PDB file of C-alpha atoms in Angstrom:
ATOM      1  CA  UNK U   1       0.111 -18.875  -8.970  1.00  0.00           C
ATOM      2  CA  UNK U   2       3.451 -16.938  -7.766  1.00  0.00           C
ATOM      3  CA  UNK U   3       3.058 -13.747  -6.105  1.00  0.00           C
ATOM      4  CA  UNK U   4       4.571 -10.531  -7.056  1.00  0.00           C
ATOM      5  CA  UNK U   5       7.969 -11.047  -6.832  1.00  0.00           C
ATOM      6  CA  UNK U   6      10.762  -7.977  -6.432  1.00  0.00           C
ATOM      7  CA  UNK U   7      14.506  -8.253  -6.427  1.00  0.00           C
ATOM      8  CA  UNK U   8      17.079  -8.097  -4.336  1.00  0.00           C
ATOM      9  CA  UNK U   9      15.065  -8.535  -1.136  1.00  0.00           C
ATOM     10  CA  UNK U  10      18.201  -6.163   0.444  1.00  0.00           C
ATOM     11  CA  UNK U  11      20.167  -3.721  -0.679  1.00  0.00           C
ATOM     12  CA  UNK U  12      22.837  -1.090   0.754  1.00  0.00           C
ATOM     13  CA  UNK U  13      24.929   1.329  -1.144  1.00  0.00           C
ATOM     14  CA  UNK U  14      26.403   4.683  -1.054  1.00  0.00           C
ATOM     15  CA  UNK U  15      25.745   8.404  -1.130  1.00  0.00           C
ATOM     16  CA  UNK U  16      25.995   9.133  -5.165  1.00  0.00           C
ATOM     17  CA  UNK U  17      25.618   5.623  -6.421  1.00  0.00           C
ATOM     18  CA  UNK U  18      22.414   4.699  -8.419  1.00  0.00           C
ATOM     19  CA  UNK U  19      20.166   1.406  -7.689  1.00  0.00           C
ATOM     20  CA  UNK U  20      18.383  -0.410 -10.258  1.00  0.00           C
ATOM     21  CA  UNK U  21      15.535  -2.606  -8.258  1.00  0.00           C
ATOM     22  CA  UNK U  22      13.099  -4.929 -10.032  1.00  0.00           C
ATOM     23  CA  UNK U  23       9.575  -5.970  -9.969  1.00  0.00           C
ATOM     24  CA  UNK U  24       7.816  -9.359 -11.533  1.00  0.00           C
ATOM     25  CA  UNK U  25       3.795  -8.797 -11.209  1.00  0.00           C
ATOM     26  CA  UNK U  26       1.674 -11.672 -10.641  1.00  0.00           C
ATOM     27  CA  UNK U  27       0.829 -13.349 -13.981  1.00  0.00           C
ATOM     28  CA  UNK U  28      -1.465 -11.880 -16.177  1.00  0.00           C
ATOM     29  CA  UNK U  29      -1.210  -8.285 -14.163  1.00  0.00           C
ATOM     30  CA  UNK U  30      -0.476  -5.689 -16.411  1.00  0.00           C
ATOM     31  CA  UNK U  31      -0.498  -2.975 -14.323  1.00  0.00           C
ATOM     32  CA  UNK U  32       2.523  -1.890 -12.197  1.00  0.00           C
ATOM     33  CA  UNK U  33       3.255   0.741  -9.530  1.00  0.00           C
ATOM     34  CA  UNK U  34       5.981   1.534  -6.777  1.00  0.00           C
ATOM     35  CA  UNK U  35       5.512   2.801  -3.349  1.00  0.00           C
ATOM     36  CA  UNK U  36       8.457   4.232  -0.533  1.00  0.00           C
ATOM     37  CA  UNK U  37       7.865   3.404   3.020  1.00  0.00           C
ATOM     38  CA  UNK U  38       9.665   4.790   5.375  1.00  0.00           C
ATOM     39  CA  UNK U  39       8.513   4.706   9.124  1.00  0.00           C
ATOM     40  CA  UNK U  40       7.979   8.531   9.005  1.00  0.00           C
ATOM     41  CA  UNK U  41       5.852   9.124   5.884  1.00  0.00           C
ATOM     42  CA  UNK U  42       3.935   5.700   5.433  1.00  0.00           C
ATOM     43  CA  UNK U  43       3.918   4.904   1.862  1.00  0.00           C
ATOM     44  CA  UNK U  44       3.966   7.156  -0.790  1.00  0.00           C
ATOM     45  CA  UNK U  45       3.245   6.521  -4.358  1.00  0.00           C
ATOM     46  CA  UNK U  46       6.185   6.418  -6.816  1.00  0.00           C
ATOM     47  CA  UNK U  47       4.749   5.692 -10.027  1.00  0.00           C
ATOM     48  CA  UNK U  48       2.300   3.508 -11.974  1.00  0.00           C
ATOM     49  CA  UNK U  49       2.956   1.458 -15.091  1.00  0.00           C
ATOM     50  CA  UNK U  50       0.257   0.024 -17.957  1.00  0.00           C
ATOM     51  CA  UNK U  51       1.036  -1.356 -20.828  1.00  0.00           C
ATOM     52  CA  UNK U  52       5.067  -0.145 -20.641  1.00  0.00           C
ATOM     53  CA  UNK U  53       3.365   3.682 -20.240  1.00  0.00           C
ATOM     54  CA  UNK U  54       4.264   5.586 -16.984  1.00  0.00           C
ATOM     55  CA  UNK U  55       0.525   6.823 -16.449  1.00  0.00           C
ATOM     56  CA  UNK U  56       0.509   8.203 -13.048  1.00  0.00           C
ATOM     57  CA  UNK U  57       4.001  10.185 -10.947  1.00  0.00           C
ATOM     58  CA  UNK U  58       4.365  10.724  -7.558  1.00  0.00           C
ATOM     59  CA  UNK U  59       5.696  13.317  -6.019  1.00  0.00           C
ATOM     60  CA  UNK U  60       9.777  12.926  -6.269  1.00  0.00           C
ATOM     61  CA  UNK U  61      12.445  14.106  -7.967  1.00  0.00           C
ATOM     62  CA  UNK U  62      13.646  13.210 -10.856  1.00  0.00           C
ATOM     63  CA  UNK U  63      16.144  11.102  -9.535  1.00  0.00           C
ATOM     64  CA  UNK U  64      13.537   8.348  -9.387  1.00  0.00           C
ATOM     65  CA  UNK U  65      12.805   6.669 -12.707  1.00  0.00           C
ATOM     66  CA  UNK U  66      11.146   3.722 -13.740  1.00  0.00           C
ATOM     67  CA  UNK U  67      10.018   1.909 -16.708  1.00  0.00           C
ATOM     68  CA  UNK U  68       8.124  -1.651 -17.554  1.00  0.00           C
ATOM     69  CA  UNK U  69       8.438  -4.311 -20.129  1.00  0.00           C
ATOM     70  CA  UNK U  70       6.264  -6.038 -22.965  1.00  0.00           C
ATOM     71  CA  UNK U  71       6.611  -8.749 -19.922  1.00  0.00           C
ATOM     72  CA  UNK U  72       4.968  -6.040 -17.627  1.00  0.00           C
ATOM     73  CA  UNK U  73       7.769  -6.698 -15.391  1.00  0.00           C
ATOM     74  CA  UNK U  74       9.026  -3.254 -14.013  1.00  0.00           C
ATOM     75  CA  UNK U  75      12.428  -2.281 -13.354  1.00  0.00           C
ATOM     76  CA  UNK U  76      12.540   1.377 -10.802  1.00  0.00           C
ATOM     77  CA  UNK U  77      16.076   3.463 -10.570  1.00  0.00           C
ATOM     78  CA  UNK U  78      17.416   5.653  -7.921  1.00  0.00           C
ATOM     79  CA  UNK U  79      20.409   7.626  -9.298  1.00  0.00           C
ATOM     80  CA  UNK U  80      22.653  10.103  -6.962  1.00  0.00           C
ATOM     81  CA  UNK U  81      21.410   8.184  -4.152  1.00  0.00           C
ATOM     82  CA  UNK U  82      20.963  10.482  -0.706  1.00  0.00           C
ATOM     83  CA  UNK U  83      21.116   9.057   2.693  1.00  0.00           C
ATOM     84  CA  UNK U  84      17.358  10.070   2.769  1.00  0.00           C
ATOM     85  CA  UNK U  85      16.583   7.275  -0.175  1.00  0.00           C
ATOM     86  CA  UNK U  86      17.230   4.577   2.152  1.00  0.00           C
ATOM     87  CA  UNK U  87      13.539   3.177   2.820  1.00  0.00           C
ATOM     88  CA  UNK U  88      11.611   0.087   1.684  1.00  0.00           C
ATOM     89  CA  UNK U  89      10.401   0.191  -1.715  1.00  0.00           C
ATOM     90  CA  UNK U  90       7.700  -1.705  -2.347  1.00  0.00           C
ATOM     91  CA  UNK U  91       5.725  -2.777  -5.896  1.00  0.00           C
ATOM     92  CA  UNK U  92       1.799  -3.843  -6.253  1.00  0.00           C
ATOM     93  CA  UNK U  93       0.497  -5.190  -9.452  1.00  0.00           C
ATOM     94  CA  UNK U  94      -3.367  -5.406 -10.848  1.00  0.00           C
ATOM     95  CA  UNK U  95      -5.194  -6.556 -13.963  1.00  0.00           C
ATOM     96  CA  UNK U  96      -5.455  -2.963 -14.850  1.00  0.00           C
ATOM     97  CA  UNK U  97      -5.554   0.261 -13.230  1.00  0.00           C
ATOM     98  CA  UNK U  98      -9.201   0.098 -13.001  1.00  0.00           C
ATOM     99  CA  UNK U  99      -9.144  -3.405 -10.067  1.00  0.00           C
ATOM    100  CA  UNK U 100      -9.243  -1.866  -6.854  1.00  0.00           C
ATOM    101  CA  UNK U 101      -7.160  -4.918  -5.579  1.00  0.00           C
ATOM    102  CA  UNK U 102      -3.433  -4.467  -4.974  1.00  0.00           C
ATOM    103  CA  UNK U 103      -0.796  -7.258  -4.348  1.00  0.00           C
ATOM    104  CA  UNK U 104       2.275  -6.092  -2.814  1.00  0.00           C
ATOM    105  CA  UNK U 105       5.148  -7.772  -3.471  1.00  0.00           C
ATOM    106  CA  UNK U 106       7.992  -8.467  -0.212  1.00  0.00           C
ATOM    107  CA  UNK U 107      10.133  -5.328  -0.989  1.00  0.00           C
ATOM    108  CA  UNK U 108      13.631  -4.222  -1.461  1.00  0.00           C
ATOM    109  CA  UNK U 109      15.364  -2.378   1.914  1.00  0.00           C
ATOM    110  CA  UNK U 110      17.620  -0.114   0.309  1.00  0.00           C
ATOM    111  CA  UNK U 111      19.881   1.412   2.735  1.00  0.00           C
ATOM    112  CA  UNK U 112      21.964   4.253   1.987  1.00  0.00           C
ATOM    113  CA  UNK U 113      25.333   4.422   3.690  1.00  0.00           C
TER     114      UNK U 113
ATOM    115  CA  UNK N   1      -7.183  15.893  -3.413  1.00  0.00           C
ATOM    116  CA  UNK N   2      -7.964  12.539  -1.544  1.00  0.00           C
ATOM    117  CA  UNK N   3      -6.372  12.204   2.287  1.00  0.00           C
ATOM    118  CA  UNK N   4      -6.206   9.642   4.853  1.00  0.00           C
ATOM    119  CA  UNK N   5      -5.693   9.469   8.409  1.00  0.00           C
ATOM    120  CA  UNK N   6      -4.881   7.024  10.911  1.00  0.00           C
ATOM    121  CA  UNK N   7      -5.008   9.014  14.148  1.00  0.00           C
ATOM    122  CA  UNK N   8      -3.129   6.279  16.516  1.00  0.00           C
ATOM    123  CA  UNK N   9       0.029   5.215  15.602  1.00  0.00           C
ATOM    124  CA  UNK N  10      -0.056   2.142  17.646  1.00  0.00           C
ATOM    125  CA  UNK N  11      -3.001   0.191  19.171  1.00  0.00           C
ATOM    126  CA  UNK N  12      -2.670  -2.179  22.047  1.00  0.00           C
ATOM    127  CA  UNK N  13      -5.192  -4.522  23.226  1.00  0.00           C
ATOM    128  CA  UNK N  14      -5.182  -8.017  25.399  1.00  0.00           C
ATOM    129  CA  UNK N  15      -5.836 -11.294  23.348  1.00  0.00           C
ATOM    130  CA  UNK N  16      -9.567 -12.147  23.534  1.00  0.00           C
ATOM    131  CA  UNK N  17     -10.510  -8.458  23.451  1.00  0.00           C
ATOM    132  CA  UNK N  18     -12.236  -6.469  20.636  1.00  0.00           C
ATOM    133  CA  UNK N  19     -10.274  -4.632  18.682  1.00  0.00           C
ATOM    134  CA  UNK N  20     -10.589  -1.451  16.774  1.00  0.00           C
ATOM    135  CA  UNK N  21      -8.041   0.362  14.651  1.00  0.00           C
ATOM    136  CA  UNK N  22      -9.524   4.078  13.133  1.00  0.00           C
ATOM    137  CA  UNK N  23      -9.472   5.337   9.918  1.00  0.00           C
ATOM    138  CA  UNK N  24     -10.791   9.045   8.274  1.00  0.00           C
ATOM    139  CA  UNK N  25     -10.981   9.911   4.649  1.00  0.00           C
ATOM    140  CA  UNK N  26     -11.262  13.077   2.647  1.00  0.00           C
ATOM    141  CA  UNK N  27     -11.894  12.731  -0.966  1.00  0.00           C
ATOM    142  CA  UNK N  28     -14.113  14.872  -3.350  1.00  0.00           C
ATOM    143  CA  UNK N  29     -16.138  12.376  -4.935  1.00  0.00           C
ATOM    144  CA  UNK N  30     -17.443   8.957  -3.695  1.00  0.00           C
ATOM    145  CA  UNK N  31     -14.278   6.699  -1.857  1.00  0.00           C
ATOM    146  CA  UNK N  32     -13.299   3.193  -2.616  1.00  0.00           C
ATOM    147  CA  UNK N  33     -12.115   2.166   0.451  1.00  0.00           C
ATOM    148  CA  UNK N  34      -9.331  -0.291   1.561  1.00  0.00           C
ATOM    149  CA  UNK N  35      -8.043  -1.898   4.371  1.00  0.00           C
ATOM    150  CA  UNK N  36      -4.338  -3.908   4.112  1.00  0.00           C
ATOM    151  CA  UNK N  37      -2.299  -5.399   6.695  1.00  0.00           C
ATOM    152  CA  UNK N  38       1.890  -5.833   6.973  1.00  0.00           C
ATOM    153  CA  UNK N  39       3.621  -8.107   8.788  1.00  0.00           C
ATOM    154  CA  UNK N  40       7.660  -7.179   9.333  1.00  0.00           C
ATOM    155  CA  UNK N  41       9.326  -8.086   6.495  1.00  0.00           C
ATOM    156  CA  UNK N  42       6.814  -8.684   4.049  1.00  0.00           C
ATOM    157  CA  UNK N  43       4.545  -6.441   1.833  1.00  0.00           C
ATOM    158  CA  UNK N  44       0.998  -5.576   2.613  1.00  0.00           C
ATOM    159  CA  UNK N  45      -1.766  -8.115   1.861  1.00  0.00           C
ATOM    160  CA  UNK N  46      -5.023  -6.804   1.210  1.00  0.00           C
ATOM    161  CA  UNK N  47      -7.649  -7.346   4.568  1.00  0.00           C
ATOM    162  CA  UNK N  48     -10.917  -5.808   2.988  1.00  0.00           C
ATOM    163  CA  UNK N  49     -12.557  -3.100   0.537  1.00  0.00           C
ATOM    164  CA  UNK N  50     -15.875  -0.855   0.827  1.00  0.00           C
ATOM    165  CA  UNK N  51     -17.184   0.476  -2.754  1.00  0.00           C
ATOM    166  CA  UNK N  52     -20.981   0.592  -2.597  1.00  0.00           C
ATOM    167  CA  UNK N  53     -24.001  -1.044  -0.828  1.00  0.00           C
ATOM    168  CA  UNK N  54     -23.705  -2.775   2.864  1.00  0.00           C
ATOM    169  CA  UNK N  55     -21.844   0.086   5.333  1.00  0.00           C
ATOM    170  CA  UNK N  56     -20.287  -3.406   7.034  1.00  0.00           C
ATOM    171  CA  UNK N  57     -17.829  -4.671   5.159  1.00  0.00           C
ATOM    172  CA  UNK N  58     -16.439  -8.459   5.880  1.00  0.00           C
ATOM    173  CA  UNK N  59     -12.960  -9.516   5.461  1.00  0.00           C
ATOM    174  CA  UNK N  60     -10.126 -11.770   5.594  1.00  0.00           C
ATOM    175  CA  UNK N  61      -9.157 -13.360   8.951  1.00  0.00           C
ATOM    176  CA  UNK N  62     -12.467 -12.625  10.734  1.00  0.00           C
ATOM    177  CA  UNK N  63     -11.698  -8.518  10.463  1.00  0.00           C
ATOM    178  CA  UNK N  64     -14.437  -5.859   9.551  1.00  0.00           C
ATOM    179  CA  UNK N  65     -14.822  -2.757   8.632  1.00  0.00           C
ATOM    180  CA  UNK N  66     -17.880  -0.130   9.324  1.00  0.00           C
ATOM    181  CA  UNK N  67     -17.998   3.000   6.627  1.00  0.00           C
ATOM    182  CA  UNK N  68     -19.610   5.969   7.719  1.00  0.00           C
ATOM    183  CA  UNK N  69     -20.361   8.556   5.462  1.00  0.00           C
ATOM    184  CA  UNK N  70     -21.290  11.660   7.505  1.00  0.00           C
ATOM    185  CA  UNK N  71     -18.075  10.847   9.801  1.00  0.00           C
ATOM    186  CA  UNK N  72     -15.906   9.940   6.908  1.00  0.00           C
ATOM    187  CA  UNK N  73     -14.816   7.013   8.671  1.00  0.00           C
ATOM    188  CA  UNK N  74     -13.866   3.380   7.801  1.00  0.00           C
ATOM    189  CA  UNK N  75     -13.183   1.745  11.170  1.00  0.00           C
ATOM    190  CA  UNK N  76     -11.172  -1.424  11.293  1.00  0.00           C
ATOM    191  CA  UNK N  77     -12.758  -3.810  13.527  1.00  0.00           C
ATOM    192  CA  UNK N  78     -12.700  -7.509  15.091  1.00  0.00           C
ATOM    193  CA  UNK N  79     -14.540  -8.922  18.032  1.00  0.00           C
ATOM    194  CA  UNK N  80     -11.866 -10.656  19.523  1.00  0.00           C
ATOM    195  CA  UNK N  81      -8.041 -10.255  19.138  1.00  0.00           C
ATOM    196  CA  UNK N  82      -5.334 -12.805  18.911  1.00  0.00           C
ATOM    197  CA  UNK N  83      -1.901 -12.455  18.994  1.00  0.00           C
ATOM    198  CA  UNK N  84      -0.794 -13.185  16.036  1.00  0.00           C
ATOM    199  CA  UNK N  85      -3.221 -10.074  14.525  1.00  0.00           C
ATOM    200  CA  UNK N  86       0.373  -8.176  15.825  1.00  0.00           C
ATOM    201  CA  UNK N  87       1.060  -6.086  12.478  1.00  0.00           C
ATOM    202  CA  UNK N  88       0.890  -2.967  10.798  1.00  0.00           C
ATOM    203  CA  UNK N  89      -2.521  -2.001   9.168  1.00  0.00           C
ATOM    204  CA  UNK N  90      -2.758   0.640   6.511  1.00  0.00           C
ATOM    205  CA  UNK N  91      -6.011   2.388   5.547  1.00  0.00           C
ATOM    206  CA  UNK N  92      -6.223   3.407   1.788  1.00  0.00           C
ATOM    207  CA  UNK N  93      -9.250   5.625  -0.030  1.00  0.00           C
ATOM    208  CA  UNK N  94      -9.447   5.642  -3.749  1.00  0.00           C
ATOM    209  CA  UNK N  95     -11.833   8.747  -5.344  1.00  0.00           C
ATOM    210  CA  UNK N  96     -13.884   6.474  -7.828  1.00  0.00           C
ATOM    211  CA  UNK N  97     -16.005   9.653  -9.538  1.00  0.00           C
ATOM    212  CA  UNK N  98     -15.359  10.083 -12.660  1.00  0.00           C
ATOM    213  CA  UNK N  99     -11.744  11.499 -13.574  1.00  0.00           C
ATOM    214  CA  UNK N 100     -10.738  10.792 -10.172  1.00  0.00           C
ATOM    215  CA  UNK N 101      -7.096   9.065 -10.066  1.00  0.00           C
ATOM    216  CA  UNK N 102      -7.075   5.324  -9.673  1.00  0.00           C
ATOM    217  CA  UNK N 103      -4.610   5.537  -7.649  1.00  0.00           C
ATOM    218  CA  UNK N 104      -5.055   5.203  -3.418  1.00  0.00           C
ATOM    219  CA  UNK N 105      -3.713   7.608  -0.914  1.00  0.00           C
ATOM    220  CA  UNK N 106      -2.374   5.478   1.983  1.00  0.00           C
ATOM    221  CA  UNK N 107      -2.797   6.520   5.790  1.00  0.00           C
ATOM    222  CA  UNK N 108       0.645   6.309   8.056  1.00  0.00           C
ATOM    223  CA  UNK N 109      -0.174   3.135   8.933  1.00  0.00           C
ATOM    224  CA  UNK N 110      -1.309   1.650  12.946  1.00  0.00           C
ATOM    225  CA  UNK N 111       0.969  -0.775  14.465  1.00  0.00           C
ATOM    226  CA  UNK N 112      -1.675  -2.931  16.708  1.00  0.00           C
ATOM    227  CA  UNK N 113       0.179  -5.047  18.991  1.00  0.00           C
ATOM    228  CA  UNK N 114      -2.012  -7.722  20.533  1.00  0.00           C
ATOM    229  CA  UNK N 115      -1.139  -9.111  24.105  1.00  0.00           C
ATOM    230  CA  UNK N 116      -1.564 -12.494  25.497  1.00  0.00           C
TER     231      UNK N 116
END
């Protein structure tokens, strides 16, 4: 069975632009969420998906939004990008929010020019 | 609140060796407890997981882990290193009382390079 899968595996853009990444669970998953990782702050939790409702929010601005599908896919976007954005996002699926199992997809390495 | 922390940022040890990489947790209720492992350029795979029972937990690719409940510890251990065990481990700790958020609170992460 295919992995989580996220898309584009790279990724560089400017100060201001926005970034749409994407993020195909593992089939049968229904549960999304995003992490940052950055070599500084390890990773920290972005948001969590269920069922195409945002149920849990990190701790960022509100530049970061994200949203999932009746597919469960999950798309996450950066808007007004700042040179501190660039980082490697990763996504994780589960069956639910309950399975204490995470798969982590590759990641995107967005880097912010 | 629920905390981790990974005191070493990088671990080195000679092939053949035992290994151990540390981990600490601070949560208010009972932990779920996770181990994962990154090589570069990929996402993190999942090693091992404590929830109840046994304090030694077994794992993928011969690893272990030993929880301790009066240290708050979940040690990362293997009896004898190779090389290609060179990655980036992460420690995670869920709080699984109750109204306690599913969601786990990652450490900083340990780079353990392994030598030959």
């Amino acid at each position: 069975k295919a992995g989580v899968t996220q898309t584009p595996r790279y990724l560089i853009k400017t100060r201001g632009q926005q970034v749409t990444l994407s993020c195909s669970p593992i089939s049968g998953h229904r549960s999304v969420s995003w992490y940052q990782q950055t070599p500084g702050q390890g990773l920290q939790f972005l948001f969590e998906y269920f069922s195409e409702t945002q149920r849990n929010k990190g701790n960022f601005p509100g530049r970061f939004s994200g949203r999932q599908f009746s597919n469960s896919r999950s798309e996450m976007n950066v808007s007004t990008l700042e040179l501190g954005d660039s980082a490697l996002y990763l996504c994780a699926s589960s069956l639910n929010p309950q399975d204490e199992k995470l798969f982590f997809g590759s990641g995107t390495q967005l880097s912010v020019l | 609140a629920q905390s981790v922390a990974q005191p070493e940022d990088q671990v080195n040890v000679a092939e053949g060796n035992p290994l151990t990489v540390k981990c600490t947790y601070s949560v208010s209720g009972n932990p779920y407890l996770f181990w994962y492992v990154q090589y570069p350029n990929r996402g993190l795979q999942f090693l091992l997981k404590y929830i109840t029972g046994d304090n030694l937990v077994k794992g993928s690719y011969g690893f272990e882990a030993e929880f301790n409940k009066s240290q708050t510890s979940f040690h990362l251990k293997k009896p004898s290193a190779l090389v290609s065990d060179s990655a980036l481990y992460f420690c995670a700790v869920r709080d699984r009382s109750r109204g306690g958020s599913y969601i786990p609170t990652f450490g900083r992460g340990t780079s353990l390079i392994v030598h030959p």
